[in-house]
Amino acid sequence: MRCTYCLGLNIQKLIDHAEVEFSGWYVPKISFYQHYPSIHELEKSADEGCDLCVLMIHAFKTSRTDDHRYYAREDSDLLSAIKEWVETSSIRISIQANHIYTATPLEEAQMLDLLQISAGEYQETSSDPDESYLQEPPTVFLQLLTPLDRPLKLGRYDIGRFKTDVDLGSDSNVAIAKNWIDTCAHHHRGCPSPDPTSFPTRVLDVGTVEDANCSLLIPKTGFISRYVALSHCWGGPIENVLLKKTLAEFQTGIDWDDLKANFQDAVIITRSLGLRYLWIDSLCIVQDDRDDWAVESTKMADLYRNAFVTISATSSPVSSHGIFQTPIEVENPGPPAVDICLSSDNRTTVSVAVFSQGDKSKVEDLRWLYIYSPLCMRGWCLQESVLSPRILHYGVSKIYWKCSRGFQSADGALPGNLFPENEFYPALSSVLYSDLARDGDSSTIVPLNKRMLMDEFYELVNQYTKRKLSYWVDKLPAFSGLAQKMHTAIGGTYLAGIWSKDIRRGLSWQKEMTWAKHALTYQAPSWSWATTNDLVNFTNPDSFEDDENLTLVESDVQLANENNPYGAVRSGYIIVRGLTMELWRTLGTISQTELESTTDFGSAQWDEPIFQGDSHGLTMRHICEVVDAETGEQSFFVEGINAEYRDMLEATVAGLDDIESKSYTVLLLSKASPTEEDQREGGHCIILEKQTEENVYRRVGLLSLSGYPLTRFKGWKTETLKLI
């Protein structure tokens, strides 16, 4: 049964309205399909059996997201909130494109796959015209779906995404994965050859689908074949791992029941793809042999780089969880999908369905997985993802693909806001895959751009520091595969996370959040970004070309294991020569009057607080230069705080007056010359704390000087310092 309003609805009518008025994710104000005059009449129609009205009411009833914070409270669903708070709840339907960004015009939409259902009109938020803005009506979405073997098109638009099987191990998902792999392996000239140039020290021989168990294979010298690698979260200790005492036993066979769920599923996937060899770290590296781990960890880059395909257990938090999961919509599917016609002339239908848990914001996509999934929060995963030329991602409800040609989703989602951003590194790829070019055809590899390669390195460090490690001692080892592959192209010496060839920019890392506290257990020298487990980024690179500002005189890094020059370190120092100035860090105040007569030259970004409970308060802190009144020569910098901020601190922090001012040394990294975009002069410096040994310092922060005349650097002192 279907009501009159729903009988009159078709996709072409919605497109006609969109061509009059459309803006990505915004509810149209004037051009839409008018449905029932109120939410009450919509609910009545649903109660009387209209199948499409049932879907709309279900979407309102099951939505409780922050998108509707003005209407729904924690104890109220959106349907109840609309009835209680919204005066005019006229139901209006429009069409949207899931893959586009907010405010995108219709011309950029290639696929239309959402019904946008709003209840009510735009409302003024205030009677004051200067403060008011238009607030959108409460809105929910239904999805448009079509069978995988029947893609739909209306005019220039694809209509609906493909229905997918939530059983990730199903024959249909295996067929999708095989098609992706085959297309990449045989038709993507821009992707590396699928044939490896090296083979792991050990792999699992998974046999065929008829085999019950698998075994550990130690191949003979020269053996080479296509193999699969697994990227996964351990999530804690794993009982059955490769040990010295089980090395011979595993070669005889590994019982199926002794494999964790993730490993069982990885074996099933490998077999279903028609492949025989699978590499899993816990089963292919001897876990109680430090020397074996040290040797094998140096091979990580080549191991993932040469894998035919990497299985990414993206949504699995622990090894016992399993790659194949049962999404919530299987247990609570909601009302069944219904069909609507493409147009009054074209009776072909497209399915209209609810979202999982009734809410579009909770629907899985690869962009969300790259930000929030367990695996993509794991430090080791970054290099595994970047180094792998082909990745088969397993989410909760869908499978996904990544190769150098881009992302794909089993439901046919198009590029845009459903896929990750900044996940491709062309300069690094030209380094990684130069020897894997198809048939020796290097034209498929982008020529190396060293400046771009360094930019990608610093972007990777930023991405890496967003992730967590089970053992922070792995800070450098978990990044070592990337550093190893970049080294030949960059040249020079790798110094515990930074490059001697780019020492000024390498030293310029800074906190991205409140602090970049140095780890209590030694991980790296104080001047390396690896000394902190907080998020860091790097300053603008344009001013780091001139090497006269700072010279690397000498360096020494003592490795924890000589077999891995990119891994953990026991100690390290660099000796540099450059311009210095004294800086006092104080809780003394600088009044507004003083600020008007004294130039504020920027801000100091301290790695750690000066006292417990300190907040960064950058807007309340000022860097000023003290000048000798008689000679006019610069004496030192001082970081003072705004008097208002001091008053606030006194009210909240005990013992503030007992915190003494402290002297530091500022070391110039680079000068910032005026540009067309920014006419201000200045410089980037690191802040150093003197140690008991003469001329030995530790890094404690970064100083950005803005509006500081370059001529004033002539008053700085040239020194040679040892940084540890």
Tab-separated table of C-alpha atoms in Angstrom, residues 263-704:
chain	number	residue	atom	x	y	z
A	263	PHE	CA	44.409	-15.286	11.198
A	264	GLN	CA	41.771	-17.864	10.319
A	265	ASP	CA	39.889	-15.269	8.280
A	266	ALA	CA	43.118	-14.118	6.599
A	267	VAL	CA	43.834	-17.725	5.582
A	268	ILE	CA	40.281	-18.038	4.191
A	269	ILE	CA	40.694	-14.819	2.198
A	270	THR	CA	44.079	-15.895	0.830
A	271	ARG	CA	42.714	-19.250	-0.276
A	272	SER	CA	39.579	-17.685	-1.813
A	273	LEU	CA	41.763	-15.354	-3.886
A	274	GLY	CA	43.574	-18.370	-5.283
A	275	LEU	CA	46.846	-17.580	-3.508
A	276	ARG	CA	48.971	-19.863	-1.355
A	277	TYR	CA	51.381	-17.838	0.769
A	278	LEU	CA	50.507	-15.512	3.630
A	279	TRP	CA	52.791	-13.443	5.868
A	280	ILE	CA	51.656	-12.686	9.432
A	281	ASP	CA	54.149	-11.034	11.777
A	282	SER	CA	53.363	-13.062	14.920
A	283	LEU	CA	53.653	-16.356	13.028
A	284	CYS	CA	56.590	-15.517	10.753
A	285	ILE	CA	58.981	-13.664	13.092
A	286	VAL	CA	60.460	-15.544	16.061
A	287	GLN	CA	58.943	-13.592	18.926
A	288	ASP	CA	61.404	-14.603	21.641
A	289	ASP	CA	64.498	-13.923	19.549
A	290	ARG	CA	65.561	-10.259	19.623
A	291	ASP	CA	68.118	-10.777	16.894
A	292	ASP	CA	65.550	-12.329	14.582
A	293	TRP	CA	63.126	-9.498	15.268
A	294	ALA	CA	65.847	-6.917	14.608
A	295	VAL	CA	66.762	-8.527	11.286
A	296	GLU	CA	63.183	-9.074	10.154
A	297	SER	CA	62.064	-5.576	11.146
A	298	THR	CA	64.591	-4.149	8.675
A	299	LYS	CA	62.812	-6.112	5.933
A	300	MET	CA	59.363	-4.671	6.662
A	301	ALA	CA	59.572	-2.106	3.871
A	302	ASP	CA	60.326	-4.700	1.198
A	303	LEU	CA	57.932	-7.189	2.717
A	304	TYR	CA	54.843	-4.980	2.339
A	305	ARG	CA	56.141	-3.307	-0.831
A	306	ASN	CA	56.464	-6.682	-2.588
A	307	ALA	CA	53.202	-8.189	-1.366
A	308	PHE	CA	50.794	-9.034	-4.185
A	309	VAL	CA	48.025	-7.693	-1.967
A	310	THR	CA	47.827	-6.667	1.697
A	311	ILE	CA	44.799	-7.706	3.715
A	312	SER	CA	43.912	-4.882	6.081
A	313	ALA	CA	41.901	-6.022	9.111
A	314	THR	CA	40.764	-2.418	9.388
A	315	SER	CA	37.914	-2.766	11.866
A	316	SER	CA	39.274	-5.562	14.031
A	317	PRO	CA	40.584	-4.266	17.403
A	318	VAL	CA	42.200	-7.538	18.589
A	319	SER	CA	43.504	-10.692	16.967
A	320	SER	CA	40.665	-12.773	18.402
A	321	HIS	CA	37.963	-10.507	16.992
A	322	GLY	CA	37.901	-11.729	13.418
A	323	ILE	CA	37.976	-9.912	10.085
A	324	PHE	CA	34.502	-11.117	9.111
A	325	GLN	CA	32.033	-9.420	11.431
A	326	THR	CA	28.273	-9.197	11.818
A	327	PRO	CA	27.103	-5.579	11.518
A	328	ILE	CA	24.293	-4.331	13.694
A	329	GLU	CA	21.806	-3.951	10.824
A	330	VAL	CA	21.779	-7.741	10.435
A	331	GLU	CA	20.451	-8.071	13.976
A	332	ASN	CA	18.221	-4.961	13.776
A	333	PRO	CA	17.494	-4.441	10.090
A	334	GLY	CA	14.587	-1.992	10.400
A	335	PRO	CA	11.743	-1.834	7.862
A	336	PRO	CA	12.348	-3.543	4.491
A	337	ALA	CA	13.425	-1.516	1.469
A	338	VAL	CA	10.785	-0.337	-1.011
A	339	ASP	CA	10.978	0.586	-4.699
A	340	ILE	CA	10.264	3.865	-6.464
A	341	CYS	CA	10.339	4.556	-10.190
A	342	LEU	CA	13.020	6.524	-11.979
A	343	SER	CA	10.392	8.638	-13.754
A	344	SER	CA	6.786	8.617	-14.874
A	345	ASP	CA	8.001	7.392	-18.297
A	346	ASN	CA	10.667	5.001	-17.046
A	347	ARG	CA	9.140	2.385	-14.760
A	348	THR	CA	12.560	0.985	-13.822
A	349	THR	CA	12.803	1.095	-10.041
A	350	VAL	CA	15.460	1.895	-7.496
A	351	SER	CA	15.312	0.679	-3.888
A	352	VAL	CA	14.854	3.074	-0.985
A	353	ALA	CA	16.263	1.771	2.314
A	354	VAL	CA	17.026	2.896	5.857
A	355	PHE	CA	20.576	3.379	7.080
A	356	SER	CA	22.145	1.147	9.716
A	357	GLN	CA	20.778	2.207	13.108
A	358	GLY	CA	18.529	4.600	11.180
A	359	ASP	CA	21.180	7.302	10.904
A	360	LYS	CA	23.298	8.338	7.915
A	361	SER	CA	26.058	9.597	10.204
A	362	LYS	CA	26.603	6.058	11.484
A	363	VAL	CA	27.013	4.495	8.061
A	364	GLU	CA	30.463	3.122	7.408
A	365	ASP	CA	32.718	4.599	4.741
A	366	LEU	CA	36.462	4.355	4.155
A	367	ARG	CA	37.170	7.931	5.196
A	368	TRP	CA	35.639	7.273	8.604
A	369	LEU	CA	37.594	4.024	8.906
A	370	TYR	CA	40.890	5.760	8.103
A	371	ILE	CA	40.280	8.201	10.943
A	372	TYR	CA	38.625	6.102	13.639
A	373	SER	CA	39.105	2.396	12.994
A	374	PRO	CA	41.332	0.411	15.400
A	375	LEU	CA	43.950	-0.390	12.771
A	376	CYS	CA	44.267	3.177	11.499
A	377	MET	CA	44.951	4.403	15.027
A	378	ARG	CA	47.891	2.002	15.288
A	379	GLY	CA	51.399	3.345	14.712
A	380	TRP	CA	52.751	0.295	12.877
A	381	CYS	CA	49.848	0.441	10.420
A	382	LEU	CA	50.952	3.666	8.742
A	383	GLN	CA	54.034	2.300	7.015
A	384	GLU	CA	52.199	-0.940	6.236
A	385	SER	CA	49.516	1.100	4.474
A	386	VAL	CA	51.876	3.438	2.624
A	387	LEU	CA	54.317	0.712	1.562
A	388	SER	CA	51.670	-1.711	0.257
A	389	PRO	CA	50.920	-1.202	-3.459
A	390	ARG	CA	47.531	-2.947	-3.247
A	391	ILE	CA	45.325	-3.100	-0.140
A	392	LEU	CA	42.094	-4.965	0.473
A	393	HIS	CA	40.392	-3.232	3.407
A	394	TYR	CA	37.833	-5.075	5.517
A	395	GLY	CA	35.426	-2.825	7.389
A	396	VAL	CA	32.424	-3.962	9.391
A	397	SER	CA	29.838	-4.001	6.604
A	398	LYS	CA	31.828	-3.544	3.374
A	399	ILE	CA	35.136	-4.247	1.674
A	400	TYR	CA	37.265	-1.532	0.064
A	401	TRP	CA	40.243	-1.240	-2.245
A	402	LYS	CA	43.285	1.000	-2.494
A	403	CYS	CA	46.010	1.134	-5.131
A	404	SER	CA	47.863	4.014	-6.746
A	405	ARG	CA	44.871	4.633	-9.002
A	406	GLY	CA	42.704	5.478	-6.001
A	407	PHE	CA	40.081	3.998	-3.700
A	408	GLN	CA	37.065	1.848	-4.450
A	409	SER	CA	34.182	0.644	-2.341
A	410	ALA	CA	32.099	-2.484	-2.852
A	411	ASP	CA	28.973	-0.317	-3.076
A	412	GLY	CA	30.370	1.748	-5.954
A	413	ALA	CA	30.881	4.963	-3.961
A	414	LEU	CA	32.577	7.696	-5.966
A	415	PRO	CA	35.664	9.746	-5.006
A	416	GLY	CA	34.943	12.625	-2.665
A	417	ASN	CA	34.110	12.886	1.003
A	418	LEU	CA	33.577	9.132	1.421
A	419	PHE	CA	37.259	8.365	0.833
A	420	PRO	CA	40.353	9.524	2.747
A	421	GLU	CA	42.292	12.623	1.787
A	422	ASN	CA	46.099	12.942	1.508
A	423	GLU	CA	46.693	9.198	1.440
A	424	PHE	CA	48.790	9.139	-1.734
A	425	TYR	CA	52.445	10.109	-1.887
A	426	PRO	CA	53.604	10.346	-5.530
A	427	ALA	CA	57.232	11.241	-4.808
A	428	LEU	CA	57.578	8.404	-2.310
A	429	SER	CA	55.896	6.030	-4.774
A	430	SER	CA	58.513	6.906	-7.385
A	431	VAL	CA	61.147	5.780	-4.871
A	432	LEU	CA	59.307	2.702	-3.624
A	433	TYR	CA	58.324	1.157	-6.933
A	434	SER	CA	61.029	2.160	-9.407
A	435	ASP	CA	62.238	-1.442	-9.555
A	436	LEU	CA	58.696	-2.807	-9.738
A	437	ALA	CA	57.710	-0.916	-12.886
A	438	ARG	CA	55.839	-3.138	-15.332
A	439	ASP	CA	58.177	-4.942	-17.711
A	440	GLY	CA	60.912	-2.531	-16.709
A	441	ASP	CA	58.854	0.404	-18.037
A	442	SER	CA	59.969	3.240	-15.751
A	443	SER	CA	57.621	5.635	-17.573
A	444	THR	CA	54.851	4.422	-15.262
A	445	ILE	CA	56.750	5.876	-12.308
A	446	VAL	CA	56.586	9.623	-11.589
A	447	PRO	CA	60.074	11.250	-11.826
A	448	LEU	CA	61.534	11.973	-8.403
A	449	ASN	CA	60.980	15.438	-7.000
A	450	LYS	CA	63.206	15.710	-3.919
A	451	ARG	CA	61.444	18.772	-2.534
A	452	MET	CA	58.125	16.957	-2.818
A	453	LEU	CA	59.660	13.865	-1.218
A	454	MET	CA	60.743	15.882	1.832
A	455	ASP	CA	57.293	17.468	2.061
A	456	GLU	CA	55.779	13.986	2.030
A	457	PHE	CA	58.199	12.840	4.731
A	458	TYR	CA	57.094	15.600	7.109
A	459	GLU	CA	53.439	14.964	6.287
A	460	LEU	CA	53.976	11.278	7.104
A	461	VAL	CA	55.580	12.174	10.441
A	462	ASN	CA	52.544	14.318	11.248
A	463	GLN	CA	50.183	11.466	10.335
A	464	TYR	CA	52.309	8.984	12.281
A	465	THR	CA	52.252	11.026	15.490
A	466	LYS	CA	48.441	10.915	15.463
A	467	ARG	CA	48.655	7.179	16.092
A	468	LYS	CA	49.351	5.099	19.168
A	469	LEU	CA	51.789	2.304	19.902
A	470	SER	CA	51.433	-0.499	22.429
A	471	TYR	CA	55.101	-0.017	23.265
A	472	TRP	CA	56.453	3.498	22.818
A	473	VAL	CA	59.962	2.071	22.513
A	474	ASP	CA	58.801	1.213	18.972
A	475	LYS	CA	58.517	4.912	18.097
A	476	LEU	CA	61.374	4.829	15.590
A	477	PRO	CA	61.179	1.127	14.580
A	478	ALA	CA	57.526	1.452	13.518
A	479	PHE	CA	58.548	4.235	11.122
A	480	SER	CA	61.806	2.644	10.011
A	481	GLY	CA	60.507	1.060	6.808
A	482	LEU	CA	59.531	4.439	5.409
A	483	ALA	CA	62.819	6.058	6.453
A	484	GLN	CA	64.799	3.197	4.952
A	485	LYS	CA	63.136	3.524	1.548
A	486	MET	CA	63.539	7.312	1.482
A	487	HIS	CA	67.187	7.366	2.528
A	488	THR	CA	68.810	6.631	-0.818
A	489	ALA	CA	66.807	9.362	-2.522
A	490	ILE	CA	67.336	11.935	0.234
A	491	GLY	CA	71.004	11.169	0.940
A	492	GLY	CA	73.059	12.243	3.918
A	493	THR	CA	72.629	10.678	7.351
A	494	TYR	CA	69.452	9.606	9.110
A	495	LEU	CA	69.596	10.980	12.637
A	496	ALA	CA	66.934	9.408	14.866
A	497	GLY	CA	64.045	10.664	12.748
A	498	ILE	CA	65.519	13.671	10.946
A	499	TRP	CA	67.868	14.109	8.003
A	500	SER	CA	71.303	15.719	7.993
A	501	LYS	CA	70.472	17.020	4.501
A	502	ASP	CA	67.507	18.964	5.890
A	503	ILE	CA	68.627	19.595	9.451
A	504	ARG	CA	67.005	23.025	9.858
A	505	ARG	CA	63.535	21.932	8.904
A	506	GLY	CA	63.952	18.637	10.732
A	507	LEU	CA	64.635	20.491	13.971
A	508	SER	CA	61.605	22.726	13.462
A	509	TRP	CA	58.926	20.309	14.671
A	510	GLN	CA	56.345	21.808	16.970
A	511	LYS	CA	53.409	20.726	19.057
A	512	GLU	CA	50.074	20.620	17.278
A	513	MET	CA	47.973	20.430	20.433
A	514	THR	CA	48.583	21.770	23.945
A	515	TRP	CA	51.968	20.166	24.619
A	516	ALA	CA	54.623	17.892	23.151
A	517	LYS	CA	55.874	16.378	26.405
A	518	HIS	CA	59.153	14.493	26.189
A	519	ALA	CA	58.843	10.793	27.004
A	520	LEU	CA	60.043	9.803	30.463
A	521	THR	CA	61.662	6.644	29.067
A	522	TYR	CA	64.342	7.495	26.506
A	523	GLN	CA	63.159	7.154	22.904
A	524	ALA	CA	65.249	9.710	21.036
A	525	PRO	CA	67.351	12.831	21.583
A	526	SER	CA	65.451	15.932	22.688
A	527	TRP	CA	65.897	17.524	19.237
A	528	SER	CA	64.058	14.682	17.445
A	529	TRP	CA	60.275	14.567	17.036
A	530	ALA	CA	60.510	10.958	18.267
A	531	THR	CA	61.221	12.222	21.792
A	532	THR	CA	57.517	12.957	22.290
A	533	ASN	CA	54.414	10.796	22.028
A	534	ASP	CA	52.201	13.804	21.349
A	535	LEU	CA	51.087	15.110	17.973
A	536	VAL	CA	53.627	17.263	16.104
A	537	ASN	CA	53.877	19.111	12.808
A	538	PHE	CA	56.530	21.120	11.008
A	539	THR	CA	56.776	24.818	10.208
A	540	ASN	CA	56.570	26.350	6.740
A	541	PRO	CA	59.435	24.987	4.595
A	542	ASP	CA	60.010	28.041	2.415
A	543	SER	CA	62.550	29.613	4.756
A	544	PHE	CA	64.801	26.566	5.231
A	545	GLU	CA	66.714	26.776	1.964
A	546	ASP	CA	69.511	29.071	3.219
A	547	ASP	CA	72.026	26.916	5.086
A	548	GLU	CA	74.047	29.871	6.360
A	549	ASN	CA	71.668	30.270	9.297
A	550	LEU	CA	72.665	26.997	10.945
A	551	THR	CA	75.458	24.533	10.199
A	552	LEU	CA	75.645	20.894	11.246
A	553	VAL	CA	79.211	20.389	12.468
A	554	GLU	CA	79.073	16.843	13.829
A	555	SER	CA	76.560	14.141	14.676
A	556	ASP	CA	76.487	10.781	16.409
A	557	VAL	CA	73.605	8.390	17.081
A	558	GLN	CA	74.104	5.166	19.040
A	559	LEU	CA	71.726	2.479	17.815
A	560	ALA	CA	69.953	0.045	20.106
A	561	ASN	CA	70.599	-2.636	17.472
A	562	GLU	CA	73.231	-2.239	14.767
A	563	ASN	CA	71.156	-4.385	12.413
A	564	ASN	CA	68.570	-1.624	12.098
A	565	PRO	CA	70.065	1.847	11.429
A	566	TYR	CA	66.545	3.297	11.269
A	567	GLY	CA	65.277	1.745	14.485
A	568	ALA	CA	65.536	2.427	18.206
A	569	VAL	CA	68.462	4.461	19.547
A	570	ARG	CA	70.303	4.454	22.875
A	571	SER	CA	71.637	8.004	22.642
A	572	GLY	CA	72.529	10.711	20.193
A	573	TYR	CA	73.869	14.207	19.779
A	574	ILE	CA	74.417	16.830	17.131
A	575	ILE	CA	76.883	19.721	17.219
A	576	VAL	CA	75.634	22.801	15.402
A	577	ARG	CA	76.926	26.304	14.807
A	578	GLY	CA	74.536	29.222	14.555
A	579	LEU	CA	73.195	32.501	15.928
A	580	THR	CA	71.893	32.570	19.505
A	581	MET	CA	70.062	34.910	21.849
A	582	GLU	CA	69.000	34.595	25.486
A	583	LEU	CA	65.320	34.130	26.339
A	584	TRP	CA	63.720	34.478	29.764
A	585	ARG	CA	60.559	32.513	30.504
A	586	THR	CA	58.657	34.302	33.221
A	587	LEU	CA	55.251	34.603	34.785
A	588	GLY	CA	55.758	38.327	35.070
A	589	THR	CA	53.166	40.509	33.396
A	590	ILE	CA	53.335	42.844	30.464
A	591	SER	CA	50.672	45.514	30.722
A	592	GLN	CA	48.644	46.821	27.816
A	593	THR	CA	50.572	50.093	28.064
A	594	GLU	CA	53.874	48.261	27.785
A	595	LEU	CA	52.586	46.263	24.834
A	596	GLU	CA	51.712	49.440	22.985
A	597	SER	CA	55.258	50.710	23.404
A	598	THR	CA	57.024	47.351	22.977
A	599	THR	CA	56.869	45.246	19.840
A	600	ASP	CA	55.368	41.778	20.277
A	601	PHE	CA	57.622	39.538	18.211
A	602	GLY	CA	55.573	36.330	18.124
A	603	SER	CA	55.222	33.351	20.403
A	604	ALA	CA	57.162	30.574	22.064
A	605	GLN	CA	55.741	27.078	21.709
A	606	TRP	CA	57.058	25.247	24.727
A	607	ASP	CA	57.177	21.469	24.626
A	608	GLU	CA	56.151	21.244	28.277
A	609	PRO	CA	54.341	23.483	30.797
A	610	ILE	CA	56.191	25.647	33.275
A	611	PHE	CA	53.962	24.451	36.101
A	612	GLN	CA	51.352	21.770	36.732
A	613	GLY	CA	47.977	22.852	35.378
A	614	ASP	CA	49.389	25.385	32.919
A	615	SER	CA	47.436	25.875	29.694
A	616	HIS	CA	49.127	26.990	26.503
A	617	GLY	CA	47.554	30.478	26.567
A	618	LEU	CA	49.444	31.582	23.457
A	619	THR	CA	47.118	34.530	22.933
A	620	MET	CA	47.978	35.727	26.427
A	621	ARG	CA	51.769	35.425	26.115
A	622	HIS	CA	54.142	37.777	24.358
A	623	ILE	CA	57.756	37.700	23.174
A	624	CYS	CA	59.463	41.044	23.592
A	625	GLU	CA	63.072	42.092	23.079
A	626	VAL	CA	64.904	43.939	25.845
A	627	VAL	CA	67.308	46.598	24.571
A	628	ASP	CA	70.100	48.242	26.547
A	629	ALA	CA	68.933	51.813	27.142
A	630	GLU	CA	72.448	53.246	26.864
A	631	THR	CA	73.965	51.302	23.947
A	632	GLY	CA	70.793	50.417	22.048
A	633	GLU	CA	72.077	46.848	21.699
A	634	GLN	CA	69.771	43.868	22.089
A	635	SER	CA	70.178	42.139	25.438
A	636	PHE	CA	67.659	39.271	25.521
A	637	PHE	CA	64.093	38.199	24.805
A	638	VAL	CA	61.480	37.831	27.513
A	639	GLU	CA	58.228	35.907	27.395
A	640	GLY	CA	55.771	37.748	29.578
A	641	ILE	CA	52.054	37.234	30.041
A	642	ASN	CA	49.100	39.527	29.780
A	643	ALA	CA	48.105	41.009	33.154
A	644	GLU	CA	44.566	39.690	32.688
A	645	TYR	CA	45.900	36.165	32.174
A	646	ARG	CA	48.066	36.533	35.296
A	647	ASP	CA	44.992	37.454	37.342
A	648	MET	CA	43.190	34.380	36.028
A	649	LEU	CA	46.143	32.133	36.917
A	650	GLU	CA	46.361	33.527	40.450
A	651	ALA	CA	42.725	32.598	40.979
A	652	THR	CA	43.227	28.989	39.891
A	653	VAL	CA	46.866	28.030	40.555
A	654	ALA	CA	48.374	27.819	44.021
A	655	GLY	CA	51.980	28.883	44.610
A	656	LEU	CA	52.249	30.935	41.445
A	657	ASP	CA	54.598	33.457	43.044
A	658	ASP	CA	57.038	30.666	43.972
A	659	ILE	CA	57.699	29.818	40.300
A	660	GLU	CA	60.950	31.495	39.338
A	661	SER	CA	61.828	32.986	35.974
A	662	LYS	CA	64.264	30.876	33.978
A	663	SER	CA	66.837	31.603	31.286
A	664	TYR	CA	67.069	29.682	27.991
A	665	THR	CA	69.057	29.942	24.775
A	666	VAL	CA	67.374	30.581	21.431
A	667	LEU	CA	69.110	29.069	18.377
A	668	LEU	CA	68.199	30.422	14.947
A	669	LEU	CA	67.188	27.804	12.383
A	670	SER	CA	66.153	30.065	9.539
A	671	LYS	CA	65.258	33.624	8.666
A	672	ALA	CA	61.861	34.432	7.181
A	673	SER	CA	62.124	36.983	4.384
A	674	PRO	CA	59.101	38.977	3.154
A	675	THR	CA	56.908	37.352	0.504
A	676	GLU	CA	53.990	38.545	-1.589
A	677	GLU	CA	51.607	36.853	0.831
A	678	ASP	CA	53.365	37.996	4.003
A	679	GLN	CA	55.508	41.114	4.137
A	680	ARG	CA	56.693	40.471	7.690
A	681	GLU	CA	60.274	39.520	8.435
A	682	GLY	CA	61.248	37.125	11.196
A	683	GLY	CA	62.697	33.714	11.860
A	684	HIS	CA	62.260	30.222	13.241
A	685	CYS	CA	64.298	29.169	16.273
A	686	ILE	CA	64.481	26.291	18.714
A	687	ILE	CA	64.597	26.980	22.440
A	688	LEU	CA	67.355	25.205	24.366
A	689	GLU	CA	67.899	24.525	28.056
A	690	LYS	CA	71.508	24.487	29.257
A	691	GLN	CA	72.750	21.288	30.894
A	692	THR	CA	75.435	20.968	33.567
A	693	GLU	CA	78.101	20.187	30.964
A	694	GLU	CA	79.463	23.254	29.193
A	695	ASN	CA	77.839	24.103	25.859
A	696	VAL	CA	75.493	21.090	26.105
A	697	TYR	CA	71.780	21.748	25.662
A	698	ARG	CA	68.401	20.058	25.410
A	699	ARG	CA	65.576	21.257	23.182
A	700	VAL	CA	62.499	22.487	25.090
A	701	GLY	CA	60.483	24.362	22.491
A	702	LEU	CA	60.184	26.369	19.300
A	703	LEU	CA	60.215	30.156	18.920
A	704	SER	CA	58.531	31.810	15.942
